Structure formats: C-alpha cells, structure tokens
Amino acid sequence: MSRLLVCPPDFFGVEYEINPWMRLSNQVDHKRAVSQWQTLMGILEQDLGAVLERLSPIPGLPDLVFTANAGLVVGRTAVVSHFRYPERQREEAHSGHWFHEHGYDVMTIDAGLHFEGAGDLLGFPNVWFGGYRQRSDVGVYPILSERFHREIIPLELVDSRFYHLDTCFCPLSGGELLYFPDAFDGNGRQAITKRIPDELRFAVPSGEAVTFACNAVCIGNHVVLPDGCPTTQDWLHRRGYITHPVQLDEFIKSGGAAKCLTLALD
Ligand code: ARG
C-alpha cells in the first residue's frame, strides 16, 4: 500500500511567475482545477489503492498543492525543502510542522542551500538522481547521499521549462525510465544512458514532454499521467503498465501535473 501526501487546491492559483509556464495573464479556472484534482485523487485512491494524507491548504500559499516539493521522505526521516524563490519559502514552516506532527524526524539542509524535495530527487531503489541548477543546488546531493547511504547522480537541468527533475524524468516500478533527453546536457544524458539500459528507457517526444508526460505517478503496474500523451501511453502498454490519463491543464498553467501533486510517504 502506498501513502501519499496531497493538499486540496482550495487556494491554488497563479499569483506570481517563477517558471515559464506561469503567466499572470493565464489565470486558473478554480472550479475546473478542483474537479481535475478530485478526479486525480479518485484514481489514486480507487484504482491504485493509495492512502491519501491531507496537508491543510493555506490562503496565500497557492503552490502548496504541489506536495512533491514539501520535502523528501526516506523511512521515518523527512528532509524539509528550502525553496529557491521567496514566494514558496513561506511553505517551508507549514510542511515542516506537518512532518513533525506526524512523527517524522525532520531534517533541514544548511541554510544557504536550496532543495525542492521529491520534485528534484527521485530514482530507483539502488540509485537516485538529483536535478539541479533551476531550483535545487547541486551541493545538497553529497549531503543527502551520505545521510541516506545512496548513490545520487546529479543531473543539470538546462531547459527552464523543465525546472524540476520530475517534469522530465520519471522512474517506473519495473526499472524503466520515461525522460525527455533535451532537458539535460550531454553529461546528464550520458549519465542516464550509462545507468539505464536502452530497452528500459523511453525518450518522450517533445510534444508530449510539454504536456507533462514525465510528471506521472507510478504505483505497481499503474501509471497516472496527464492526458494527451498517446505515444507515451503506447510504450507503457507495451511494457505491461495500465495507464490512467487525467486532464490536468489547470495545474499545467502553474507548471505542474500528476506527480507534483503528490508526495510519496513510504
Ligand atoms: N508553480 C510551482 C513552482 O513553480 C509548480 C511546482 C511543480 N512541482 C514539481 N514538483 N514539478 O514551483
């Protein structure tokens, strides 16, 4: 059973611009956002059997819905994020409080370093990958690697549209990887191809990368992803996955989709 932290979109909206998707001129339709979020939650609970824990929404924190950025949970330890932009730094205390209240050992990273949680650090059981430059600082990865005894391969994010690793890189439960190669530089692409065999890697076409195909939630042999990604779905079907496309365009206005709206708690 998978436990996920989610946050209802009561106060979700585009209230500032901190990534190229966010435009104050392209406002969120609140009713549609709520219904898209509820559909996603229904699939996670009913079709994937996930248990959802809810973080309470706070007025004035429109991006709190993206719980992937609250932190990183490893066992009973929660590493609380330290956001790059002041607009999101106000979320830190709230998430930290939730982790504390729920019995986690709360770890913070050195004041100077930015780290945006499970949005930038993800991987397979034996090797993790850490996105950096746009949001998280590369200096956090040696610290986390030592703390959790895992190899962490840093990947520089070179395209501002793919500013968190989870927008362009999605490890799957069977060891496969969905990714968008152009979001990485040559070193990053090489590091990825060296670690993940050819037949396990799917290079998402650019038209589907900008539809957030890589921002998918994988639990067992189920994958929940934004709709409009037929090529990615076909590849997943060939690998034996069951796909659940969801309309999430209201969240894409803020630069996020399925995966960003969840945080794995185990
Ligand atoms: N508007 C949010 C931001 O720019 C979106 C975060 C999406 N989260 C993610 N894990 N990709 O920070």
Short mmCIF file of N, CA, C and O in Angstrom, two decimals, residues 5-12 37 53-67 70 90-91 93-99 101-102:
data_model
loop_
_atom_site.label_atom_id
_atom_site.label_comp_id
_atom_site.label_asym_id
_atom_site.label_seq_id
_atom_site.Cartn_x
_atom_site.Cartn_y
_atom_site.Cartn_z
N LEU A 5 1.12 12.13 0.37
CA LEU A 5 0.69 13.41 0.93
C LEU A 5 0.15 14.28 -0.20
O LEU A 5 0.80 14.43 -1.24
N VAL A 6 -1.04 14.80 0.01
CA VAL A 6 -1.66 15.68 -1.00
C VAL A 6 -2.21 16.91 -0.29
O VAL A 6 -2.36 16.92 0.93
N CYS A 7 -2.52 17.95 -1.06
CA CYS A 7 -3.07 19.17 -0.47
C CYS A 7 -4.18 19.69 -1.37
O CYS A 7 -3.94 19.99 -2.55
N PRO A 8 -5.40 19.79 -0.86
CA PRO A 8 -6.53 20.24 -1.67
C PRO A 8 -6.27 21.64 -2.26
O PRO A 8 -5.63 22.48 -1.62
N PRO A 9 -6.78 21.88 -3.48
CA PRO A 9 -6.45 23.11 -4.21
C PRO A 9 -7.31 24.31 -3.84
O PRO A 9 -7.51 25.19 -4.68
N ASP A 10 -7.79 24.37 -2.60
CA ASP A 10 -8.69 25.47 -2.19
C ASP A 10 -8.13 26.84 -2.56
O ASP A 10 -8.86 27.73 -2.96
N PHE A 11 -6.82 27.02 -2.36
CA PHE A 11 -6.22 28.34 -2.58
C PHE A 11 -5.21 28.30 -3.73
O PHE A 11 -4.34 29.16 -3.82
N PHE A 12 -5.35 27.27 -4.58
CA PHE A 12 -4.44 27.16 -5.73
C PHE A 12 -4.73 28.26 -6.75
O PHE A 12 -5.87 28.62 -6.98
N TRP A 37 -8.47 17.95 -9.80
CA TRP A 37 -7.76 17.42 -8.62
C TRP A 37 -8.54 16.25 -8.02
O TRP A 37 -7.98 15.21 -7.68
N GLU A 53 -2.97 11.20 2.59
CA GLU A 53 -2.88 12.04 3.80
C GLU A 53 -3.00 13.47 3.31
O GLU A 53 -2.39 13.83 2.31
N ARG A 54 -3.77 14.28 4.04
CA ARG A 54 -4.00 15.64 3.55
C ARG A 54 -3.29 16.71 4.37
O ARG A 54 -3.41 16.75 5.59
N LEU A 55 -2.58 17.56 3.65
CA LEU A 55 -1.96 18.75 4.24
C LEU A 55 -3.01 19.85 4.11
O LEU A 55 -3.60 20.00 3.04
N SER A 56 -3.25 20.63 5.19
CA SER A 56 -4.32 21.62 5.05
C SER A 56 -3.86 22.82 4.22
O SER A 56 -2.75 23.32 4.39
N PRO A 57 -4.73 23.23 3.28
CA PRO A 57 -4.38 24.36 2.41
C PRO A 57 -4.39 25.67 3.19
O PRO A 57 -5.08 25.77 4.21
N ILE A 58 -3.60 26.64 2.76
CA ILE A 58 -3.47 27.91 3.47
C ILE A 58 -3.67 29.04 2.45
O ILE A 58 -3.03 29.02 1.39
N PRO A 59 -4.51 30.00 2.78
CA PRO A 59 -4.67 31.14 1.86
C PRO A 59 -3.34 31.85 1.68
O PRO A 59 -2.56 31.97 2.63
N GLY A 60 -3.04 32.26 0.46
CA GLY A 60 -1.79 32.97 0.21
C GLY A 60 -0.63 32.06 -0.14
O GLY A 60 0.46 32.54 -0.43
N LEU A 61 -0.87 30.73 -0.09
CA LEU A 61 0.18 29.78 -0.50
C LEU A 61 -0.36 28.94 -1.67
O LEU A 61 -0.71 27.76 -1.50
N PRO A 62 -0.44 29.55 -2.84
CA PRO A 62 -1.11 28.91 -3.98
C PRO A 62 -0.42 27.66 -4.50
O PRO A 62 -1.06 26.83 -5.14
N ASP A 63 0.88 27.50 -4.21
CA ASP A 63 1.62 26.34 -4.73
C ASP A 63 1.74 25.20 -3.71
O ASP A 63 2.41 24.19 -3.99
N LEU A 64 1.09 25.37 -2.58
CA LEU A 64 1.14 24.30 -1.56
C LEU A 64 0.54 22.99 -2.08
O LEU A 64 0.86 21.91 -1.58
N VAL A 65 -0.32 23.08 -3.08
CA VAL A 65 -0.90 21.86 -3.70
C VAL A 65 0.18 20.93 -4.24
O VAL A 65 -0.05 19.73 -4.34
N PHE A 66 1.35 21.52 -4.61
CA PHE A 66 2.40 20.69 -5.21
C PHE A 66 3.24 20.09 -4.09
O PHE A 66 4.38 20.51 -3.82
N THR A 67 2.67 19.08 -3.44
CA THR A 67 3.30 18.50 -2.25
C THR A 67 4.61 17.76 -2.55
O THR A 67 5.38 17.50 -1.63
N ALA A 70 7.22 19.57 -0.90
CA ALA A 70 7.23 19.81 0.55
C ALA A 70 8.54 19.32 1.15
O ALA A 70 9.05 19.89 2.11
N ARG A 90 7.62 30.50 2.05
CA ARG A 90 6.61 30.58 3.11
C ARG A 90 5.92 29.24 3.36
O ARG A 90 5.21 29.07 4.34
N GLU A 91 6.11 28.28 2.44
CA GLU A 91 5.50 26.95 2.63
C GLU A 91 6.31 26.09 3.61
O GLU A 91 5.79 25.12 4.16
N ALA A 93 7.66 26.27 6.66
CA ALA A 93 7.29 26.07 8.06
C ALA A 93 6.05 25.19 8.17
O ALA A 93 5.95 24.31 9.04
N HIS A 94 5.12 25.39 7.25
CA HIS A 94 3.87 24.63 7.27
C HIS A 94 4.11 23.14 7.02
O HIS A 94 3.62 22.28 7.75
N SER A 95 4.93 22.84 6.02
CA SER A 95 5.24 21.43 5.72
C SER A 95 6.05 20.82 6.86
O SER A 95 5.80 19.68 7.29
N GLY A 96 7.02 21.59 7.37
CA GLY A 96 7.85 21.11 8.48
C GLY A 96 6.98 20.74 9.67
O GLY A 96 7.18 19.70 10.31
N HIS A 97 5.99 21.58 9.94
CA HIS A 97 5.08 21.34 11.05
C HIS A 97 4.29 20.04 10.82
O HIS A 97 4.14 19.23 11.73
N TRP A 98 3.83 19.83 9.59
CA TRP A 98 3.06 18.61 9.29
C TRP A 98 3.92 17.36 9.54
O TRP A 98 3.49 16.42 10.19
N PHE A 99 5.17 17.39 9.05
CA PHE A 99 6.05 16.23 9.23
C PHE A 99 6.29 15.97 10.72
O PHE A 99 6.23 14.83 11.18
N GLU A 101 4.41 16.88 13.32
CA GLU A 101 3.17 16.40 13.94
C GLU A 101 2.90 14.93 13.64
O GLU A 101 2.22 14.26 14.39
N HIS A 102 3.39 14.48 12.48
CA HIS A 102 3.12 13.11 12.08
C HIS A 102 4.26 12.17 12.43
O HIS A 102 4.37 11.07 11.87
#
